[in-house]
Short mmCIF file of C-alpha atoms and ligand atoms in Angstrom, two decimals:
data_model
loop_
_atom_site.label_atom_id
_atom_site.label_comp_id
_atom_site.label_asym_id
_atom_site.label_seq_id
_atom_site.Cartn_x
_atom_site.Cartn_y
_atom_site.Cartn_z
CA MET B 1 -20.58 -22.15 13.41
CA PRO B 2 -19.26 -18.60 13.78
CA VAL B 3 -18.05 -16.77 10.71
CA ARG B 4 -14.23 -16.87 10.66
CA VAL B 5 -12.79 -13.46 9.82
CA GLY B 6 -9.24 -12.80 8.66
CA VAL B 7 -8.11 -9.26 9.49
CA ILE B 8 -5.45 -7.46 7.43
CA GLY B 9 -4.01 -4.46 9.27
CA VAL B 10 -4.24 -4.41 13.05
CA GLY B 11 -3.31 -0.85 13.89
CA ILE B 12 -5.68 1.19 16.07
CA MET B 13 -8.81 0.57 13.96
CA GLY B 14 -7.98 -3.01 12.95
CA ALA B 15 -7.18 -4.06 16.52
CA GLU B 16 -10.49 -2.57 17.66
CA HIS B 17 -12.32 -4.53 14.94
CA VAL B 18 -10.60 -7.72 16.17
CA ARG B 19 -11.78 -7.00 19.72
CA LEU B 20 -15.34 -6.28 18.58
CA LEU B 21 -15.56 -9.37 16.35
CA ASN B 22 -14.35 -11.63 19.16
CA ASP B 23 -16.05 -10.05 22.17
CA GLU B 24 -19.10 -8.03 21.16
CA ILE B 25 -20.39 -9.30 17.84
CA SER B 26 -22.41 -12.48 17.93
CA GLY B 27 -21.60 -15.18 15.38
CA SER B 28 -18.03 -14.20 14.52
CA THR B 29 -14.49 -15.07 15.48
CA VAL B 30 -11.17 -13.75 14.22
CA SER B 31 -9.24 -16.73 12.86
CA ALA B 32 -6.19 -15.02 11.31
CA VAL B 33 -4.40 -11.67 11.34
CA PHE B 34 -1.70 -9.98 9.30
CA ASP B 35 0.10 -6.66 9.70
CA VAL B 36 3.21 -5.18 8.05
CA ASP B 37 4.40 -4.47 11.57
CA ALA B 38 5.19 -8.04 12.73
CA GLN B 39 5.38 -7.09 16.39
CA ARG B 40 1.98 -5.46 16.33
CA ALA B 41 0.52 -8.49 14.53
CA GLU B 42 2.08 -10.83 17.10
CA ALA B 43 0.63 -8.88 20.00
CA VAL B 44 -2.90 -8.88 18.50
CA ALA B 45 -2.64 -12.59 17.55
CA ALA B 46 -1.53 -13.49 21.07
CA ALA B 47 -4.30 -11.45 22.70
CA SER B 48 -7.06 -12.70 20.39
CA GLY B 49 -6.03 -16.31 19.84
CA ALA B 50 -5.98 -15.77 16.06
CA GLU B 51 -3.39 -17.38 13.80
CA LEU B 52 -0.60 -15.01 12.75
CA LEU B 53 0.00 -15.20 9.01
CA PRO B 54 3.10 -13.55 7.53
CA ASP B 55 1.55 -13.08 4.07
CA PRO B 56 -1.73 -11.16 3.48
CA PHE B 57 -2.45 -13.07 0.27
CA ALA B 58 -2.03 -16.39 2.11
CA LEU B 59 -4.52 -15.07 4.69
CA ILE B 60 -7.05 -14.24 1.96
CA ALA B 61 -6.66 -17.75 0.48
CA SER B 62 -6.52 -19.61 3.82
CA GLU B 63 -8.92 -22.51 4.39
CA ARG B 64 -9.44 -21.19 7.90
CA VAL B 65 -10.82 -17.84 6.73
CA ASP B 66 -14.43 -17.32 5.51
CA CYS B 67 -14.23 -13.58 4.91
CA VAL B 68 -11.74 -10.73 5.11
CA LEU B 69 -11.66 -7.36 6.88
CA ILE B 70 -9.17 -4.81 5.55
CA ALA B 71 -7.95 -2.05 7.87
CA SER B 72 -4.44 -1.60 6.46
CA ALA B 73 -2.94 1.58 4.95
CA ASP B 74 -5.18 3.22 2.33
CA ALA B 75 -2.73 2.61 -0.53
CA THR B 76 -2.85 -1.17 0.07
CA HIS B 77 -6.66 -1.56 -0.03
CA GLU B 78 -7.10 -2.17 -3.74
CA GLN B 79 -4.72 -5.14 -4.04
CA PHE B 80 -6.26 -6.91 -1.04
CA VAL B 81 -9.87 -6.28 -2.11
CA LEU B 82 -9.09 -7.54 -5.63
CA ALA B 83 -7.45 -10.69 -4.22
CA ALA B 84 -10.49 -11.33 -1.99
CA VAL B 85 -12.89 -10.88 -4.92
CA GLN B 86 -10.80 -13.22 -7.02
CA ALA B 87 -10.93 -15.81 -4.22
CA GLN B 88 -14.75 -15.26 -3.99
CA ARG B 89 -14.37 -14.19 -0.36
CA PRO B 90 -16.69 -11.54 1.11
CA VAL B 91 -14.59 -8.55 2.14
CA LEU B 92 -15.20 -5.49 4.31
CA CYS B 93 -12.77 -2.69 3.46
CA GLU B 94 -12.36 0.39 5.62
CA LYS B 95 -12.75 3.64 3.68
CA PRO B 96 -11.43 4.49 1.15
CA LEU B 97 -12.18 1.52 -1.10
CA ALA B 98 -9.13 2.77 -3.01
CA PRO B 99 -7.54 6.22 -2.92
CA ASP B 100 -7.94 6.79 -6.67
CA VAL B 101 -10.93 6.54 -8.97
CA GLU B 102 -9.24 4.08 -11.36
CA GLY B 103 -8.50 1.66 -8.50
CA CYS B 104 -12.15 1.78 -7.38
CA LEU B 105 -13.31 1.10 -10.93
CA ARG B 106 -11.00 -1.91 -11.18
CA ILE B 107 -12.72 -3.28 -8.06
CA VAL B 108 -16.21 -2.57 -9.43
CA ASP B 109 -15.25 -4.36 -12.67
CA ALA B 110 -13.78 -7.33 -10.78
CA GLU B 111 -16.96 -7.68 -8.74
CA ALA B 112 -19.06 -7.55 -11.89
CA GLY B 113 -16.80 -10.31 -13.27
CA ALA B 114 -17.35 -12.38 -10.11
CA GLY B 115 -21.08 -11.99 -10.78
CA ARG B 116 -22.05 -11.30 -7.18
CA ARG B 117 -21.69 -8.68 -4.47
CA LEU B 118 -18.72 -9.50 -2.27
CA VAL B 119 -17.40 -6.07 -1.29
CA SER B 120 -18.61 -3.88 1.58
CA VAL B 121 -17.10 -0.50 2.47
CA GLY B 122 -16.82 0.77 6.04
CA PHE B 123 -18.80 4.00 5.93
CA MET B 124 -19.86 3.42 9.52
CA ARG B 125 -21.99 6.57 9.86
CA ARG B 126 -24.72 4.74 7.94
CA PHE B 127 -25.19 2.69 11.14
CA ASP B 128 -25.06 5.54 13.66
CA PRO B 129 -28.42 5.61 15.49
CA GLY B 130 -28.71 9.40 15.02
CA TYR B 131 -28.20 9.33 11.27
CA THR B 132 -30.44 6.28 10.80
CA THR B 133 -33.24 8.00 12.73
CA ILE B 134 -33.02 11.04 10.47
CA ARG B 135 -33.05 8.86 7.35
CA THR B 136 -35.99 6.79 8.56
CA ALA B 137 -38.04 9.90 9.39
CA TYR B 138 -37.17 11.55 6.09
CA THR B 139 -37.89 8.43 4.05
CA ALA B 140 -41.25 8.03 5.82
CA GLY B 141 -42.16 11.54 4.65
CA GLN B 142 -42.20 13.09 8.12
CA LEU B 143 -40.10 16.12 7.12
CA GLY B 144 -41.59 16.69 3.68
CA ALA B 145 -39.34 17.18 0.67
CA ALA B 146 -35.70 17.93 1.53
CA LEU B 147 -34.37 21.42 0.80
CA LEU B 148 -31.03 21.69 2.60
CA VAL B 149 -28.61 19.67 4.72
CA HIS B 150 -26.16 21.48 7.03
CA CYS B 151 -23.12 19.47 8.09
CA VAL B 152 -20.17 20.15 10.38
CA HIS B 153 -17.13 17.87 10.70
CA ARG B 154 -14.56 18.96 13.29
CA ASN B 155 -11.46 17.16 14.53
CA MET B 156 -9.41 18.15 17.54
CA SER B 157 -6.11 18.69 15.71
CA ALA B 158 -4.42 17.41 12.58
CA GLY B 159 -1.38 19.62 11.95
CA ALA B 160 -1.14 21.07 8.43
CA PRO B 161 -3.73 19.15 6.38
CA THR B 162 -3.39 18.61 2.63
CA PRO B 163 -6.46 19.11 0.41
CA THR B 164 -6.60 15.30 0.07
CA ALA B 165 -6.63 14.84 3.86
CA LEU B 166 -9.40 17.43 4.25
CA ILE B 167 -11.63 16.21 1.44
CA ALA B 168 -10.79 12.52 0.82
CA GLY B 169 -9.93 11.80 4.47
CA SER B 170 -12.64 13.74 6.28
CA MET B 171 -15.31 15.34 4.03
CA VAL B 172 -15.70 11.99 2.24
CA HIS B 173 -17.95 10.88 5.12
CA GLU B 174 -20.38 13.71 4.35
CA LEU B 175 -20.11 12.98 0.62
CA ASP B 176 -21.31 9.46 1.38
CA ILE B 177 -23.88 10.34 4.03
CA ALA B 178 -25.53 13.03 1.84
CA ARG B 179 -26.17 10.46 -0.93
CA TRP B 180 -27.39 7.87 1.59
CA LEU B 181 -29.58 10.19 3.69
CA LEU B 182 -31.30 11.72 0.70
CA ASP B 183 -31.14 8.74 -1.67
CA ASP B 184 -29.76 11.19 -4.20
CA GLU B 185 -26.57 11.80 -6.18
CA ILE B 186 -24.05 14.64 -6.10
CA ASP B 187 -24.06 16.64 -9.33
CA GLN B 188 -21.47 19.25 -8.45
CA ILE B 189 -19.09 20.18 -5.64
CA ALA B 190 -17.62 23.56 -4.74
CA VAL B 191 -15.07 24.07 -1.97
CA HIS B 192 -14.65 27.57 -0.49
CA CYS B 193 -11.64 28.54 1.58
CA PRO B 194 -12.09 31.08 4.37
CA ARG B 195 -9.18 32.68 6.21
CA ALA B 196 -7.02 29.82 7.52
CA SER B 197 -6.70 29.08 11.23
CA VAL B 198 -3.37 29.94 12.88
CA HIS B 199 -3.39 26.34 14.16
CA ALA B 200 -3.25 24.86 10.65
CA GLY B 201 0.53 25.16 10.30
CA GLY B 202 0.33 27.37 7.22
CA ALA B 203 -2.14 25.08 5.41
CA GLN B 204 -5.78 25.75 4.55
CA ASP B 205 -8.18 24.80 7.35
CA PRO B 206 -11.18 25.06 7.65
CA VAL B 207 -12.89 24.55 4.29
CA PHE B 208 -16.53 24.92 3.35
CA GLY B 209 -17.99 22.55 0.78
CA VAL B 210 -21.24 23.02 -1.10
CA LEU B 211 -22.80 20.02 -2.82
CA HIS B 212 -25.49 20.44 -5.45
CA MET B 213 -27.56 17.28 -5.38
CA ARG B 214 -29.31 16.00 -8.49
CA SER B 215 -32.75 16.71 -6.94
CA GLY B 216 -31.86 20.37 -6.30
CA VAL B 217 -31.11 19.95 -2.58
CA LEU B 218 -28.06 21.92 -1.37
CA VAL B 219 -25.72 20.37 1.21
CA ASP B 220 -23.15 22.50 3.01
CA VAL B 221 -20.21 20.98 4.88
CA GLU B 222 -17.75 22.72 7.17
CA VAL B 223 -14.59 20.65 7.65
CA PHE B 224 -12.28 22.00 10.33
CA VAL B 225 -9.63 19.50 11.43
CA ASN B 226 -7.83 21.78 13.92
CA ALA B 227 -10.92 22.83 15.85
CA GLY B 228 -9.03 22.36 19.11
CA TYR B 229 -11.84 21.43 21.48
CA GLY B 230 -12.58 17.83 20.40
CA TYR B 231 -14.28 15.73 17.73
CA GLU B 232 -17.74 16.85 16.72
CA VAL B 233 -20.09 16.00 13.88
CA ARG B 234 -23.31 17.87 13.22
CA CYS B 235 -26.02 17.32 10.67
CA GLU B 236 -29.41 18.91 10.15
CA LEU B 237 -31.77 17.94 7.38
CA VAL B 238 -34.15 20.77 6.51
CA GLY B 239 -37.39 19.70 4.86
CA GLU B 240 -40.53 21.54 3.73
CA ASN B 241 -42.43 20.43 6.85
CA GLY B 242 -39.72 20.33 9.53
CA THR B 243 -36.08 19.68 10.29
CA MET B 244 -34.17 16.99 12.10
CA LEU B 245 -30.85 17.45 13.87
CA LEU B 246 -28.27 14.98 15.23
CA ASP B 247 -28.06 15.39 18.99
CA ALA B 248 -24.80 15.59 20.94
CA PRO B 249 -23.67 12.02 21.56
CA ALA B 250 -22.64 12.35 25.23
CA PRO B 251 -24.79 10.17 27.51
CA THR B 252 -24.61 12.64 30.39
CA VAL B 253 -24.99 16.36 31.02
CA ARG B 254 -22.81 17.98 33.67
CA SER B 255 -23.96 20.98 35.69
CA TYR B 256 -20.96 22.54 37.37
CA ALA B 257 -19.44 25.93 38.17
CA GLY B 258 -22.18 28.00 36.58
CA ALA B 259 -22.46 25.95 33.39
CA VAL B 260 -24.46 23.04 32.01
CA GLY B 261 -22.63 21.00 29.40
CA ARG B 262 -21.80 17.75 27.67
CA SER B 263 -18.34 16.38 27.06
CA VAL B 264 -16.96 15.98 23.55
CA PRO B 265 -14.92 12.88 22.58
CA PRO B 266 -11.34 13.39 21.38
CA ASP B 267 -11.86 11.49 18.12
CA TRP B 268 -14.29 9.50 15.98
CA ARG B 269 -13.75 6.17 17.73
CA GLY B 270 -15.70 7.32 20.78
CA ARG B 271 -18.29 9.26 18.79
CA PHE B 272 -19.01 6.38 16.43
CA ALA B 273 -18.43 3.41 18.78
CA ASP B 274 -22.05 2.26 18.42
CA ALA B 275 -21.96 2.73 14.67
CA TYR B 276 -18.85 0.53 14.30
CA ARG B 277 -20.42 -2.21 16.43
CA ILE B 278 -23.80 -2.13 14.68
CA GLU B 279 -22.11 -2.07 11.27
CA LEU B 280 -19.95 -5.11 12.05
CA GLN B 281 -22.94 -7.04 13.44
CA ALA B 282 -24.94 -6.24 10.29
CA TRP B 283 -22.07 -7.48 8.10
CA VAL B 284 -21.66 -10.71 10.07
CA ASP B 285 -25.44 -11.31 10.07
CA SER B 286 -25.58 -10.91 6.29
CA LEU B 287 -22.79 -13.47 5.91
CA ARG B 288 -24.45 -15.96 8.24
CA THR B 289 -27.84 -15.65 6.56
CA ASN B 290 -26.38 -15.47 3.07
CA THR B 291 -28.22 -12.22 2.36
CA ARG B 292 -26.95 -9.05 0.69
CA SER B 293 -24.69 -6.92 2.88
CA PRO B 294 -26.51 -3.74 4.02
CA LEU B 295 -23.19 -1.86 4.19
CA ALA B 296 -21.99 0.62 1.56
CA SER B 297 -21.16 -1.22 -1.66
CA ALA B 298 -18.13 -1.09 -3.95
CA TRP B 299 -20.18 1.29 -6.10
CA ASP B 300 -20.72 3.60 -3.11
CA GLY B 301 -16.99 3.42 -2.39
CA TYR B 302 -16.24 4.36 -5.98
CA VAL B 303 -18.69 7.29 -5.98
CA ALA B 304 -17.26 8.58 -2.68
CA THR B 305 -13.72 8.50 -4.07
CA ALA B 306 -14.85 10.15 -7.33
CA ALA B 307 -16.71 12.93 -5.46
CA ALA B 308 -13.68 13.45 -3.18
CA ALA B 309 -11.37 13.71 -6.19
CA ALA B 310 -13.71 16.35 -7.67
CA GLY B 311 -13.67 18.12 -4.30
CA VAL B 312 -9.86 18.22 -4.20
CA GLU B 313 -9.87 19.65 -7.73
CA ALA B 314 -12.55 22.19 -6.74
CA MET B 315 -10.48 23.28 -3.74
CA THR B 316 -7.18 23.60 -5.59
CA SER B 317 -8.63 25.22 -8.74
CA GLY B 318 -11.12 27.41 -6.89
CA ARG B 319 -13.83 26.36 -9.35
CA PRO B 320 -16.86 24.09 -8.80
CA GLN B 321 -16.44 20.67 -10.38
CA PRO B 322 -18.97 18.21 -11.79
CA VAL B 323 -19.19 14.79 -10.20
CA SER B 324 -19.78 12.36 -13.03
CA VAL B 325 -19.82 8.71 -12.15
CA GLY B 326 -21.68 7.11 -15.06
CA GLU B 327 -24.56 4.71 -14.93
CA ARG B 328 -24.96 2.48 -11.85
CA PRO B 329 -24.44 -1.13 -13.02
CA ALA B 330 -27.28 -3.64 -12.55
CA LEU B 331 -25.34 -5.46 -9.79
CA TYR B 332 -25.71 -2.36 -7.55
CA ARG B 333 -29.35 -1.53 -8.09
C1 LIG V 1 -10.55 9.82 9.80
O1 LIG V 1 -9.71 9.20 8.89
C2 LIG V 1 -11.88 9.18 9.76
O2 LIG V 1 -12.21 8.37 8.95
C3 LIG V 1 -12.86 9.80 10.68
O3 LIG V 1 -14.09 9.12 10.65
C4 LIG V 1 -13.03 11.23 10.25
O4 LIG V 1 -14.02 11.84 11.02
C5 LIG V 1 -11.72 11.95 10.39
O5 LIG V 1 -11.88 13.29 10.05
C6 LIG V 1 -10.69 11.30 9.50
O6 LIG V 1 -9.46 11.93 9.64
#
């Protein structure tokens, strides 16, 4: 029997998850959908054959749903995740787990109360073949001890970004991937602000983050959301015996008019298409085999939100901030 997934929020990302779960992931089917935009929900329900439910809490409790995927607006995540945990339903929530630290902690507490891991968070980069290759090589000792990680996160255009959009919306991926790649924790974050781009509508963009990891490794992150030319993510792990670098994701190289080059996707959906698919398959497999989800946990979601909040404070105050998240509970070890 396929796992029956109820999807809350079928905007661009949610609708793509519905398509993947029905057409590309083995062992899953989308049985119900909800969206605040009734027309959008109707269109996705009609195209996918899923039941359209007018109430997200009824979807979470429905007998025809085994697990829940949340891709609704950020501010709605906490209430839906909490309802799923209460109903003992496995739930995959797109990032952020909740926009504020207190909301994330309420989820961590609820999961501890449920006594088992039910929550997964959609930090899809953990399933990108490039990142996983770097982590595997590093973990196997091929690069020696880590010293530095250089990261770049560029979007095509994003108007005038707020500090929250820059750090909690974009840099949060690097905050998560640094912990995951290095199996380390962030001790402190500083955010430096160079001269702002004329394309940033009077706001600050780019920013340059520096993470001090507990082990002494330094991670630097450029976030530039009005880079203009496309969506690009770079990462190089520098170790004592060698370095490893993400390659450009384009499958082809074009030689034309005196230049050799690769195309750049317009946004993250193209760049991380494989990662989204592999992540969803891993989630579905864990549900079918009743094994622990290999996705980011509620604890990881909490730490990412806490580090992002420290980053926003570091950017606005101009002073480095500690990232203190407390002791990892036994459920997440
Ligand atoms: C967006 O919300 C995402 O989550 C993307 O993965 C990220 O790269 C982008 O910068 C964000 O705006």
